[in-house]
Tab-separated table of C-alpha atoms in Angstrom:
chain	number	residue	atom	x	y	z
A	787	MET	CA	-19.960	-43.309	-28.965
A	788	LYS	CA	-16.342	-42.425	-29.690
A	789	ASP	CA	-17.309	-38.775	-30.273
A	790	LEU	CA	-19.114	-38.711	-26.935
A	791	LYS	CA	-16.045	-40.024	-25.104
A	792	ILE	CA	-13.889	-37.370	-26.790
A	793	ARG	CA	-16.306	-34.652	-25.683
A	794	GLN	CA	-16.365	-36.105	-22.196
A	795	SER	CA	-12.565	-36.213	-21.939
A	796	TYR	CA	-12.213	-32.663	-23.229
A	797	PHE	CA	-14.762	-31.391	-20.733
A	798	ILE	CA	-12.918	-33.131	-17.913
A	799	TYR	CA	-9.904	-30.943	-18.701
A	800	TRP	CA	-12.072	-27.861	-18.891
A	801	ALA	CA	-13.799	-28.839	-15.650
A	802	SER	CA	-10.471	-29.250	-13.867
A	803	GLY	CA	-9.449	-25.737	-14.936
A	804	ILE	CA	-12.779	-24.214	-13.953
A	805	VAL	CA	-12.951	-25.859	-10.519
A	806	SER	CA	-9.337	-24.810	-9.955
A	807	ILE	CA	-10.295	-21.209	-10.708
A	808	CYS	CA	-13.159	-21.525	-8.239
A	809	GLY	CA	-10.874	-23.122	-5.653
A	810	ILE	CA	-8.239	-20.380	-5.769
A	811	VAL	CA	-10.966	-17.720	-5.633
A	812	PHE	CA	-12.425	-19.293	-2.498
A	813	GLU	CA	-8.935	-19.562	-1.004
A	814	VAL	CA	-8.098	-15.870	-1.448
A	815	LEU	CA	-11.668	-14.893	-0.572
A	816	PHE	CA	-11.312	-16.609	2.804
A	817	GLY	CA	-8.014	-14.781	3.317
A	818	ALA	CA	-9.693	-11.468	2.510
A	819	LEU	CA	-12.568	-12.241	4.890
A	820	GLY	CA	-10.140	-13.066	7.667
A	821	SER	CA	-8.125	-9.928	7.009
A	822	TYR	CA	-11.221	-7.719	7.054
A	823	ILE	CA	-13.035	-9.218	10.035
A	824	LEU	CA	-10.196	-10.639	12.144
A	825	GLY	CA	-7.366	-8.247	11.206
A	826	ASP	CA	-3.664	-8.872	10.424
A	827	GLY	CA	-3.881	-9.698	6.728
A	828	VAL	CA	-0.583	-11.582	6.560
A	829	LYS	CA	-1.565	-13.838	9.459
A	830	GLN	CA	-5.027	-14.548	8.067
A	831	TYR	CA	-3.823	-15.241	4.525
A	832	THR	CA	-1.134	-17.541	5.933
A	833	LEU	CA	-3.640	-19.455	8.048
A	834	THR	CA	-6.264	-19.756	5.318
A	835	ILE	CA	-3.710	-20.950	2.763
A	836	SER	CA	-2.386	-23.461	5.306
A	837	PHE	CA	-5.849	-24.793	6.180
A	838	PHE	CA	-6.912	-24.872	2.537
A	839	LEU	CA	-3.814	-26.769	1.351
A	840	THR	CA	-3.967	-29.150	4.302
A	841	GLY	CA	-7.595	-29.802	3.447
A	842	MET	CA	-6.627	-30.464	-0.162
A	843	GLY	CA	-4.015	-32.973	0.943
A	844	ILE	CA	-6.462	-34.817	3.175
A	845	GLY	CA	-9.099	-34.659	0.450
A	846	ALA	CA	-6.710	-36.147	-2.097
A	847	THR	CA	-5.995	-39.008	0.327
A	848	LEU	CA	-9.711	-39.612	0.943
A	849	SER	CA	-10.341	-39.719	-2.818
A	850	GLU	CA	-8.784	-43.196	-2.825
A	851	ARG	CA	-11.893	-44.422	-1.040
A	852	VAL	CA	-14.153	-43.225	-3.851
A	853	THR	CA	-14.377	-46.454	-5.817
A	854	LYS	CA	-17.902	-46.470	-7.216
A	855	ASN	CA	-19.400	-44.114	-9.769
A	856	LEU	CA	-16.694	-41.464	-10.010
A	857	ILE	CA	-18.918	-39.079	-11.950
A	858	LEU	CA	-21.742	-39.080	-9.402
A	859	SER	CA	-19.182	-38.534	-6.637
A	860	PHE	CA	-17.713	-35.574	-8.525
A	861	ILE	CA	-21.163	-34.073	-9.094
A	862	TYR	CA	-22.053	-34.164	-5.406
A	863	ILE	CA	-18.661	-32.841	-4.390
A	864	GLU	CA	-19.337	-29.875	-6.677
A	865	PHE	CA	-22.792	-29.505	-5.146
A	866	LEU	CA	-21.176	-29.294	-1.699
A	867	VAL	CA	-18.484	-26.837	-2.822
A	868	ALA	CA	-21.158	-24.668	-4.441
A	869	LEU	CA	-23.322	-24.702	-1.323
A	870	ILE	CA	-20.631	-24.336	1.364
A	871	GLY	CA	-18.414	-21.961	-0.600
A	872	GLY	CA	-21.336	-19.946	-1.947
A	873	PHE	CA	-22.752	-19.232	1.498
A	874	SER	CA	-19.345	-18.824	3.195
A	875	SER	CA	-19.084	-15.022	3.175
A	876	PHE	CA	-22.758	-14.559	3.993
A	877	LEU	CA	-22.549	-16.882	6.992
A	878	MET	CA	-19.217	-15.406	8.125
A	879	PHE	CA	-20.834	-11.996	8.561
A	880	GLY	CA	-23.728	-13.631	10.414
A	881	VAL	CA	-21.427	-15.492	12.808
A	882	THR	CA	-19.399	-12.320	13.406
A	883	ALA	CA	-22.555	-10.334	14.161
A	884	PHE	CA	-24.255	-12.784	16.516
A	885	ALA	CA	-21.546	-15.050	17.980
A	886	ALA	CA	-18.722	-14.254	20.381
A	887	GLY	CA	-15.578	-15.744	21.842
A	888	GLY	CA	-13.666	-16.232	18.623
A	889	ALA	CA	-16.466	-18.173	16.918
A	890	ASP	CA	-15.941	-16.193	13.711
A	891	ALA	CA	-12.300	-17.292	13.474
A	892	ILE	CA	-13.191	-20.941	14.148
A	893	PHE	CA	-15.977	-20.787	11.558
A	894	LEU	CA	-13.662	-19.304	8.924
A	895	TYR	CA	-10.949	-21.910	9.439
A	896	VAL	CA	-13.456	-24.797	9.403
A	897	ILE	CA	-15.046	-23.542	6.181
A	898	THR	CA	-11.610	-23.056	4.636
A	899	PHE	CA	-10.587	-26.595	5.565
A	900	LEU	CA	-13.837	-28.119	4.266
A	901	VAL	CA	-13.713	-26.369	0.895
A	902	GLY	CA	-10.020	-27.252	0.617
A	903	ALA	CA	-10.750	-30.903	1.369
A	904	LEU	CA	-13.551	-31.039	-1.200
A	905	THR	CA	-11.286	-29.368	-3.761
A	906	GLY	CA	-8.611	-31.963	-2.990
A	907	VAL	CA	-11.011	-34.800	-3.790
A	908	GLU	CA	-11.960	-33.319	-7.173
A	909	LEU	CA	-8.730	-33.611	-9.167
A	910	PRO	CA	-7.868	-37.257	-8.437
A	911	ILE	CA	-11.417	-38.217	-9.400
A	912	LEU	CA	-11.144	-36.303	-12.687
A	913	ILE	CA	-7.778	-37.918	-13.475
A	914	ARG	CA	-9.156	-41.385	-12.786
A	915	LYS	CA	-12.271	-40.709	-14.859
A	916	ALA	CA	-10.206	-39.463	-17.799
A	917	ASN	CA	-8.125	-42.629	-17.540
A	918	GLU	CA	-11.288	-44.723	-17.340
A	919	ILE	CA	-12.581	-43.147	-20.550
A	920	GLY	CA	-9.449	-44.244	-22.357
A	921	VAL	CA	-6.904	-41.454	-21.956
A	922	THR	CA	-3.515	-42.776	-20.808
A	923	LEU	CA	-2.598	-42.076	-17.199
A	924	GLU	CA	0.350	-39.906	-18.216
A	925	LYS	CA	-1.767	-37.736	-20.462
A	926	SER	CA	-4.741	-37.533	-18.112
A	927	THR	CA	-2.576	-36.542	-15.142
A	928	ALA	CA	-0.536	-33.998	-17.099
A	929	ARG	CA	-3.547	-32.390	-18.738
A	930	VAL	CA	-5.661	-32.204	-15.607
A	931	LEU	CA	-2.762	-30.758	-13.594
A	932	PHE	CA	-1.999	-28.229	-16.329
A	933	SER	CA	-5.640	-27.113	-16.278
A	934	ASP	CA	-5.466	-26.941	-12.486
A	935	TYR	CA	-2.320	-24.789	-12.318
A	936	ALA	CA	-3.356	-22.504	-15.176
A	937	GLY	CA	-6.764	-22.129	-13.539
A	938	GLY	CA	-5.077	-21.079	-10.314
A	939	LEU	CA	-3.466	-18.075	-12.002
A	940	ILE	CA	-6.713	-17.075	-13.680
A	941	GLY	CA	-8.611	-17.398	-10.393
A	942	GLY	CA	-6.192	-15.144	-8.521
A	943	LEU	CA	-6.303	-12.452	-11.185
A	944	LEU	CA	-10.074	-12.726	-11.453
A	945	PHE	CA	-10.556	-12.162	-7.727
A	946	VAL	CA	-8.161	-9.221	-7.477
A	947	PHE	CA	-9.233	-7.307	-10.573
A	948	PHE	CA	-12.914	-8.198	-10.995
A	949	LEU	CA	-14.723	-10.128	-8.289
A	950	ARG	CA	-13.726	-8.235	-5.145
A	951	PRO	CA	-13.926	-4.680	-6.571
A	952	GLN	CA	-17.040	-5.307	-8.672
A	953	LEU	CA	-19.094	-7.820	-6.691
A	954	GLY	CA	-17.727	-7.620	-3.165
A	955	MET	CA	-17.077	-10.566	-0.878
A	956	VAL	CA	-20.661	-11.790	-0.428
A	957	LYS	CA	-21.749	-11.743	-4.063
A	958	SER	CA	-18.392	-13.129	-5.192
A	959	ALA	CA	-18.899	-16.243	-3.075
A	960	PHE	CA	-22.392	-16.856	-4.431
A	961	PHE	CA	-21.218	-16.201	-8.003
A	962	VAL	CA	-18.311	-18.653	-7.766
A	963	GLY	CA	-20.585	-21.209	-6.109
A	964	LEU	CA	-22.853	-20.966	-9.126
A	965	ILE	CA	-19.880	-21.669	-11.407
A	966	ASN	CA	-19.160	-24.849	-9.450
A	967	LEU	CA	-22.811	-25.804	-9.748
A	968	ILE	CA	-22.849	-25.216	-13.513
A	969	VAL	CA	-19.817	-27.505	-13.906
A	970	ALA	CA	-21.670	-30.190	-11.942
A	971	MET	CA	-24.817	-29.823	-14.061
A	972	VAL	CA	-22.894	-30.004	-17.344
A	973	VAL	CA	-21.114	-33.146	-16.137
A	974	LEU	CA	-24.490	-34.535	-15.110
A	975	TYR	CA	-25.760	-33.971	-18.651
A	976	LEU	CA	-22.679	-35.307	-20.500
A	977	PHE	CA	-22.511	-38.480	-18.420
A	978	ARG	CA	-26.274	-38.965	-18.063
A	979	ARG	CA	-26.139	-42.456	-19.594
A	980	GLU	CA	-23.945	-43.662	-16.724
A	981	LEU	CA	-26.215	-42.361	-13.977
A	982	LYS	CA	-29.320	-43.666	-12.300
A	983	ASN	CA	-31.949	-41.421	-10.734
A	984	LYS	CA	-30.979	-38.531	-13.038
A	985	ALA	CA	-34.186	-36.687	-12.162
A	986	LEU	CA	-33.291	-36.748	-8.462
A	987	HIS	CA	-29.780	-35.448	-9.083
A	988	THR	CA	-31.154	-32.754	-11.366
A	989	PHE	CA	-33.685	-31.739	-8.721
A	990	VAL	CA	-30.948	-31.413	-6.073
A	991	GLY	CA	-28.934	-29.237	-8.461
A	992	ILE	CA	-31.937	-27.027	-9.194
A	993	VAL	CA	-32.637	-26.512	-5.469
A	994	ILE	CA	-29.015	-25.495	-4.865
A	995	ALA	CA	-29.177	-23.193	-7.900
A	996	ILE	CA	-32.272	-21.460	-6.518
A	997	LEU	CA	-30.573	-20.962	-3.139
A	998	LEU	CA	-27.425	-19.536	-4.739
A	999	ILE	CA	-29.358	-17.224	-7.069
A	1000	LEU	CA	-31.412	-15.942	-4.137
A	1001	GLY	CA	-28.162	-15.406	-2.266
A	1002	LEU	CA	-26.627	-13.591	-5.226
A	1003	PHE	CA	-29.509	-11.120	-5.422
A	1004	PHE	CA	-30.533	-10.776	-1.778
A	1005	GLY	CA	-27.652	-12.125	0.319
A	1006	GLU	CA	-25.637	-8.914	0.304
A	1007	ASN	CA	-28.533	-6.899	1.730
A	1008	ILE	CA	-29.010	-9.398	4.549
A	1009	ALA	CA	-25.256	-9.567	5.184
A	1010	TYR	CA	-25.295	-5.765	5.231
A	1011	LYS	CA	-27.705	-5.982	8.177
A	1012	PHE	CA	-25.408	-8.513	9.836
A	1013	GLU	CA	-22.480	-6.171	9.300
A	1014	GLN	CA	-24.487	-3.302	10.739
A	1015	LYS	CA	-24.359	-5.070	14.095
A	1016	ILE	CA	-20.543	-4.919	14.012
A	1017	TYR	CA	-20.729	-1.120	13.970
A	1018	GLN	CA	-22.473	0.845	16.691
A	1019	ASP	CA	-24.005	3.384	14.284
A	1020	PRO	CA	-26.066	3.043	11.075
A	1021	ILE	CA	-23.990	2.405	7.950
A	1022	VAL	CA	-24.481	5.075	5.270
A	1023	TYR	CA	-21.778	4.001	2.784
A	1024	VAL	CA	-19.885	0.795	1.978
A	1025	GLU	CA	-17.292	0.132	-0.712
A	1026	ASP	CA	-14.833	-2.674	-1.399
A	1027	THR	CA	-11.798	-1.029	-2.988
A	1028	ASN	CA	-8.772	-2.690	-4.543
A	1029	TYR	CA	-7.008	-2.330	-1.180
A	1030	GLN	CA	-9.557	-2.393	1.621
A	1031	LYS	CA	-13.188	-2.122	2.667
A	1032	MET	CA	-14.494	1.362	3.467
A	1033	VAL	CA	-17.480	1.810	5.759
A	1034	LEU	CA	-18.987	5.167	6.697
A	1035	THR	CA	-21.460	5.345	9.585
A	1036	LYS	CA	-23.590	8.201	10.854
A	1037	ASP	CA	-25.638	8.689	14.001
A	1038	ASN	CA	-26.952	12.220	14.416
A	1039	ASP	CA	-23.803	14.388	14.194
A	1040	ASP	CA	-21.353	11.522	14.660
A	1041	VAL	CA	-19.811	10.473	11.325
A	1042	ARG	CA	-17.256	7.653	11.494
A	1043	LEU	CA	-14.956	6.181	8.869
A	1044	TYR	CA	-13.746	2.577	9.128
A	1045	LEU	CA	-11.120	0.944	6.919
A	1046	ASP	CA	-11.123	-2.857	7.070
A	1047	GLY	CA	-13.071	-2.603	10.304
A	1048	GLY	CA	-10.636	-0.212	11.991
A	1049	LEU	CA	-11.951	3.170	13.133
A	1050	GLN	CA	-10.161	6.072	11.408
A	1051	PHE	CA	-12.006	8.963	13.026
A	1052	SER	CA	-15.198	10.167	14.646
A	1053	SER	CA	-16.441	13.616	13.652
A	1054	ILE	CA	-17.280	14.323	17.301
A	1055	ASP	CA	-13.660	14.390	18.463
A	1056	GLU	CA	-11.384	14.046	15.409
A	1057	HIS	CA	-10.284	17.665	15.923
A	1058	ARG	CA	-8.344	16.631	19.047
A	1059	TYR	CA	-6.359	14.055	17.095
A	1060	HIS	CA	-5.728	16.172	14.001
A	1061	GLU	CA	-4.876	19.386	15.838
A	1062	VAL	CA	-2.137	17.622	17.827
A	1063	LEU	CA	-0.924	15.775	14.730
A	1064	VAL	CA	-0.647	18.963	12.656
A	1065	HIS	CA	-0.137	22.065	14.782
A	1066	ILE	CA	2.620	20.797	17.048
A	1067	PRO	CA	5.049	19.981	14.185
A	1068	MET	CA	4.037	23.212	12.492
A	1069	ALA	CA	4.979	25.052	15.693
A	1070	GLN	CA	8.345	23.280	15.760
A	1071	ALA	CA	9.260	23.852	12.098
A	1072	GLN	CA	11.005	27.097	11.169
A	1073	SER	CA	9.082	27.465	7.906
A	1074	HIS	CA	6.009	25.888	6.303
A	1075	HIS	CA	6.501	26.306	2.566
A	1076	LYS	CA	6.484	22.618	1.618
A	1077	VAL	CA	4.552	19.982	3.550
A	1078	LEU	CA	4.358	16.221	2.958
A	1079	VAL	CA	1.441	14.153	4.278
A	1080	LEU	CA	1.756	10.365	4.221
A	1081	GLY	CA	-1.729	8.885	4.513
A	1082	GLY	CA	-4.534	11.252	5.468
A	1083	GLY	CA	-6.679	10.542	2.395
A	1084	ASP	CA	-9.785	11.695	4.267
A	1085	GLY	CA	-8.544	15.300	3.949
A	1086	LEU	CA	-8.697	16.162	7.657
A	1087	VAL	CA	-4.937	16.691	8.063
A	1088	VAL	CA	-4.901	18.951	5.004
A	1089	ARG	CA	-7.869	20.893	6.378
A	1090	GLU	CA	-5.764	21.834	9.407
A	1091	LEU	CA	-2.699	22.589	7.288
A	1092	LEU	CA	-4.605	25.044	5.121
A	1093	LYS	CA	-5.019	27.283	8.158
A	1094	TYR	CA	-1.394	28.342	7.514
A	1095	LYS	CA	-1.282	31.010	4.811
A	1096	ASP	CA	2.471	30.661	4.306
A	1097	ILE	CA	2.162	27.124	2.970
A	1098	LYS	CA	2.970	27.072	-0.744
A	1099	GLU	CA	2.449	23.390	-1.534
A	1100	ILE	CA	1.119	20.268	0.160
A	1101	THR	CA	1.877	16.819	-1.218
A	1102	LEU	CA	-0.406	14.058	0.027
A	1103	VAL	CA	0.595	10.444	-0.640
A	1104	ASP	CA	-2.194	7.919	-0.107
A	1105	LEU	CA	-2.185	4.446	-1.623
A	1106	ASP	CA	-5.942	4.047	-2.171
A	1107	PRO	CA	-7.545	6.463	-4.659
A	1108	ALA	CA	-11.004	5.368	-3.504
A	1109	VAL	CA	-10.461	7.014	-0.089
A	1110	VAL	CA	-9.555	10.327	-1.698
A	1111	GLU	CA	-12.466	10.052	-4.126
A	1112	LEU	CA	-14.828	9.482	-1.208
A	1113	ALA	CA	-13.346	12.454	0.649
A	1114	ASN	CA	-13.933	14.644	-2.405
A	1115	SER	CA	-17.472	13.491	-3.137
A	1116	ASN	CA	-19.270	12.300	-0.011
A	1117	PRO	CA	-21.255	15.163	1.555
A	1118	HIS	CA	-20.540	13.987	5.113
A	1119	LEU	CA	-16.781	13.976	4.534
A	1120	LEU	CA	-16.835	17.196	2.537
A	1121	ALA	CA	-18.551	18.907	5.449
A	1122	LEU	CA	-15.690	17.766	7.684
A	1123	ASN	CA	-12.678	18.317	5.440
A	1124	LYS	CA	-14.105	21.469	3.813
A	1125	GLY	CA	-13.013	20.318	0.360
A	1126	SER	CA	-9.382	20.560	1.418
A	1127	LEU	CA	-8.016	18.024	-1.073
A	1128	MET	CA	-9.342	20.073	-3.984
A	1129	ASN	CA	-7.377	23.163	-2.953
A	1130	ASP	CA	-4.905	24.436	-5.574
A	1131	LYS	CA	-2.012	24.060	-3.130
A	1132	VAL	CA	-2.623	20.308	-2.761
A	1133	GLU	CA	-1.161	17.587	-4.964
A	1134	VAL	CA	-2.465	14.062	-4.355
A	1135	ILE	CA	-0.275	11.094	-5.322
A	1136	HIS	CA	-1.514	7.509	-5.144
A	1137	GLN	CA	1.550	5.479	-4.278
A	1138	ASP	CA	3.013	3.407	-1.482
A	1139	ALA	CA	4.599	5.817	1.020
A	1140	PHE	CA	7.839	3.821	1.224
A	1141	GLU	CA	8.235	3.771	-2.571
A	1142	TYR	CA	7.463	7.480	-2.792
A	1143	LEU	CA	10.215	8.383	-0.351
A	1144	GLU	CA	12.654	6.031	-2.077
A	1145	HIS	CA	12.236	7.621	-5.501
A	1146	ASN	CA	11.327	11.235	-4.770
A	1147	LYS	CA	14.090	13.833	-4.285
A	1148	SER	CA	12.110	16.656	-2.668
A	1149	VAL	CA	12.778	17.937	0.837
A	1150	TYR	CA	10.067	19.279	3.122
A	1151	ASP	CA	9.638	21.702	5.985
A	1152	VAL	CA	7.074	19.449	7.655
A	1153	ILE	CA	6.279	15.759	7.244
A	1154	ILE	CA	3.124	14.335	8.803
A	1155	VAL	CA	2.858	10.536	8.956
A	1156	ASP	CA	-0.795	9.606	9.408
A	1157	LEU	CA	-0.793	5.910	8.529
A	1158	PRO	CA	-2.823	2.948	9.871
A	1159	ASP	CA	-1.440	0.995	12.810
A	1160	PRO	CA	1.284	-1.625	12.092
A	1161	ASN	CA	-0.959	-4.682	12.333
A	1162	ASN	CA	0.475	-6.567	9.335
A	1163	GLU	CA	3.679	-6.959	7.311
A	1164	SER	CA	2.818	-4.390	4.645
A	1165	LEU	CA	2.075	-1.705	7.241
A	1166	ASN	CA	4.954	-2.726	9.503
A	1167	LYS	CA	7.496	-1.557	6.919
A	1168	LEU	CA	6.088	1.946	7.409
A	1169	TYR	CA	7.126	1.810	11.069
A	1170	THR	CA	10.725	0.678	10.597
A	1171	LYS	CA	14.057	2.411	11.070
A	1172	GLU	CA	14.533	2.251	7.297
A	1173	PHE	CA	11.262	4.096	6.670
A	1174	TYR	CA	11.923	6.779	9.275
A	1175	SER	CA	15.431	7.214	7.899
A	1176	LEU	CA	13.907	7.956	4.500
A	1177	ASN	CA	11.656	10.532	6.154
A	1178	ARG	CA	14.673	12.083	7.886
A	1179	ASN	CA	16.478	12.382	4.552
A	1180	HIS	CA	13.511	14.301	3.095
A	1181	LEU	CA	13.313	16.683	6.062
A	1182	LYS	CA	14.877	20.133	5.914
A	1183	GLU	CA	17.434	21.131	8.530
A	1184	ALA	CA	14.922	23.187	10.502
A	1185	GLY	CA	11.965	20.944	9.684
A	1186	ALA	CA	9.773	18.702	11.829
A	1187	MET	CA	8.066	15.342	11.457
A	1188	MET	CA	5.043	14.105	13.417
A	1189	VAL	CA	4.080	10.413	13.501
A	1190	GLN	CA	0.850	8.899	14.800
A	1191	ALA	CA	2.089	6.054	16.984
A	1192	THR	CA	-0.979	4.252	18.421
A	1193	SER	CA	-2.008	4.304	22.085
A	1194	PRO	CA	0.530	4.401	24.943
A	1195	VAL	CA	-2.230	3.040	27.204
A	1196	PHE	CA	-3.708	0.205	25.128
A	1197	ALA	CA	-0.460	-0.607	23.314
A	1198	ARG	CA	2.221	0.823	25.568
A	1199	GLU	CA	5.099	-1.312	24.273
A	1200	VAL	CA	4.131	-0.599	20.646
A	1201	TYR	CA	4.163	3.145	21.237
A	1202	TRP	CA	7.605	3.218	22.850
A	1203	THR	CA	9.035	0.817	20.259
A	1204	ILE	CA	7.950	3.269	17.551
A	1205	SER	CA	9.484	6.091	19.561
A	1206	ASN	CA	12.783	4.188	19.977
A	1207	THR	CA	12.802	3.379	16.262
A	1208	ILE	CA	12.464	7.030	15.274
A	1209	ARG	CA	15.141	8.026	17.796
A	1210	ALA	CA	17.479	5.415	16.261
A	1211	THR	CA	17.602	7.466	13.032
A	1212	GLY	CA	19.534	10.191	14.881
A	1213	LEU	CA	16.648	12.653	15.113
A	1214	HIS	CA	15.709	14.480	18.284
A	1215	ILE	CA	12.278	13.391	19.512
A	1216	GLU	CA	9.538	14.433	21.907
A	1217	ASN	CA	6.567	12.300	22.949
A	1218	PHE	CA	2.984	13.542	23.066
A	1219	HIS	CA	-0.360	11.972	23.867
A	1220	VAL	CA	-3.928	13.198	23.981
A	1221	ASP	CA	-7.313	11.853	25.032
A	1222	VAL	CA	-9.574	11.245	22.027
A	1223	PRO	CA	-12.846	9.808	23.390
A	1224	SER	CA	-13.606	7.621	20.348
A	1225	PHE	CA	-10.054	6.178	20.371
A	1226	GLY	CA	-8.958	6.537	23.971
A	1227	ASN	CA	-5.560	7.925	24.906
A	1228	TRP	CA	-3.541	8.317	21.680
A	1229	GLY	CA	0.168	8.883	21.161
A	1230	PHE	CA	2.363	10.806	18.742
A	1231	VAL	CA	6.109	11.183	18.246
A	1232	LEU	CA	7.564	14.527	17.147
A	1233	ALA	CA	10.995	14.377	15.475
A	1234	SER	CA	13.393	17.070	14.290
A	1235	ARG	CA	17.034	17.616	13.431
A	1236	LYS	CA	17.028	20.383	16.022
A	1237	GLU	CA	16.386	20.220	19.765
A	1238	ILE	CA	12.695	20.268	20.681
A	1239	GLN	CA	11.402	22.503	23.439
A	1240	ALA	CA	7.691	21.949	23.937
A	1241	ASN	CA	7.366	24.769	26.445
A	1242	GLN	CA	8.327	27.300	23.769
A	1243	MET	CA	5.867	26.201	21.094
A	1244	MET	CA	3.197	28.651	19.973
A	1245	ILE	CA	-0.140	27.439	18.559
A	1246	LYS	CA	-1.214	30.292	16.296
A	1247	PRO	CA	-4.170	29.134	14.150
A	1248	LYS	CA	-7.694	28.988	15.516
A	1249	THR	CA	-8.294	25.576	17.074
A	1250	ALA	CA	-11.137	23.787	18.842
A	1251	TYR	CA	-8.960	22.009	21.428
A	1252	LEU	CA	-5.218	22.632	21.316
A	1253	THR	CA	-3.760	25.753	22.946
A	1254	THR	CA	-0.247	27.022	23.520
A	1255	GLU	CA	-0.622	26.449	27.269
A	1256	LEU	CA	-1.720	22.854	26.713
A	1257	VAL	CA	1.199	21.710	24.540
A	1258	GLU	CA	3.748	21.015	27.284
A	1259	SER	CA	1.200	19.087	29.369
A	1260	LEU	CA	0.773	16.590	26.530
A	1261	THR	CA	4.401	15.476	27.003
A	1262	TYR	CA	3.785	14.067	30.488
A	1263	PHE	CA	3.012	10.354	30.823
A	1264	GLY	CA	1.675	8.417	33.807
A	1265	GLU	CA	3.488	5.458	35.342
A	1266	ASP	CA	1.336	2.918	33.474
A	1267	GLU	CA	1.850	4.553	30.075
A	1268	GLY	CA	5.455	5.768	30.236
A	1269	PRO	CA	8.674	4.160	28.935
A	1270	ASP	CA	9.968	2.684	32.208
A	1271	GLY	CA	10.326	-1.084	31.972
A	1272	VAL	CA	9.420	-1.148	28.267
A	1273	THR	CA	11.646	-2.677	25.592
A	1274	LYS	CA	14.319	-0.457	24.046
A	1275	GLU	CA	14.436	-2.473	20.817
A	1276	VAL	CA	14.214	-0.995	17.330
A	1277	ASN	CA	11.847	-2.192	14.585
A	1278	THR	CA	13.546	-2.910	11.249
A	1279	LEU	CA	12.712	-4.534	7.933
A	1280	ILE	CA	14.987	-7.477	8.721
A	1281	ASP	CA	13.730	-7.869	12.293
A	1282	PRO	CA	10.058	-6.775	12.363
A	1283	ILE	CA	9.574	-7.046	16.114
A	1284	LEU	CA	6.591	-4.683	16.106
A	1285	ILE	CA	4.025	-7.113	14.664
A	1286	PRO	CA	4.006	-9.667	17.534
A	1287	ILE	CA	4.229	-6.821	20.054
A	1288	TYR	CA	1.204	-5.166	18.445
A	1289	GLU	CA	-0.838	-8.386	18.451
A	1290	LYS	CA	-0.004	-9.020	22.096
A	1291	SER	CA	-0.747	-5.434	23.153
A	1292	TRP	CA	-4.254	-5.208	21.667
A	1293	VAL	CA	-5.444	-8.700	22.655
A	1294	HIS	CA	-7.526	-7.359	25.581
A	1295	TYR	CA	-9.084	-4.407	23.697
């Protein structure tokens, strides 16, 4: 009997560590889901952590009311965590596909709160059970909390380096739910002498196990069909990378790349975007020997650059190697970028753009900044005065820099804030915008140490859209898209004003 109690007490500590691992995985999983589906990663991680911890606090308070049969209560709490947490990602994609009016956000926050509350009930019950077995309160509390905190670290590392990249968000949820279920079943076995109706409890556990196993093997395919409804065209490729989710769609000749749900390009009209982004700064720059591209891992910017025979080297800095690998291997992308990233003139570096500029000493004739919109803290730093100052310091005296700066129609205040921020570095600027049907009206900011005269620019390479005669017309803005009445503030690292402006600007689109 004494040996059994020792085994039981030891497993309580192990159980506390394991359920803590599962809890932290669910917590960061919900943050990742919110970031992918709802956007603004910092906001979603903040909200999910807040809801989860609040739920834990309420759950810990409610645990005081669990007075009878602590073990059976723990088992059924684990059953609920396994079921709700396991199906969370699967159901989130379903709600996003079929519901509207913010139902997906409400669903995510409710699920986060529920799993947090259930997790909050677990630990006090385990501490009380360890004390009931005969372990002193000091030891039981210390040991259970140690297992909990240590498990939190393991859970975070496990999600980042194994679960998300290897299993994806749907399978990860089912897998972790199964771990919770296994803990419950082992507890059920070790404490079987204290329980009545063991066969019933075992049957409930087996049913949940069958549901989770079915979800593990088939849930992703069904969720894939749910996700298909989010995109207007059939999905031909999906990958969860260490940084984001890549989705490639194709409908007839229209190939589209999405990163974390945001459209990067459509093959039907991407030439309009990339020709303005590339050929206008190339027309402004005095020479083209060295070119720096920040972002652009799909290879489409480099494709346009390689039309210039006088280019000697192109350095492309893109954080996610999976994007570049896809660009170099997927037949749909290769047909678009013409294998540009494998050209001998191109060097690809996988590094944060800010860090690259901080530590690299090279100067460039042309810098092209083709980065995602500033919809979270990590991207916002790439739209600050500090970042553009680094770019300025890497630009040759007669060089030019072109920045994609979102839409002056959909996000008018964002566009002109970016423009003001670049101007604040002391560079001369000129504003351009172009209609890209898949995006709408899109804006760019050209910057140079020298005065810019758009009416004197010559577009020399063969293009599908941009002409010399067209360049100056792209500098004219209508009353509802121009700078009049828009803030003159500057976005900085210390005062990141762009994030709330961005959220407010896109709320109706």
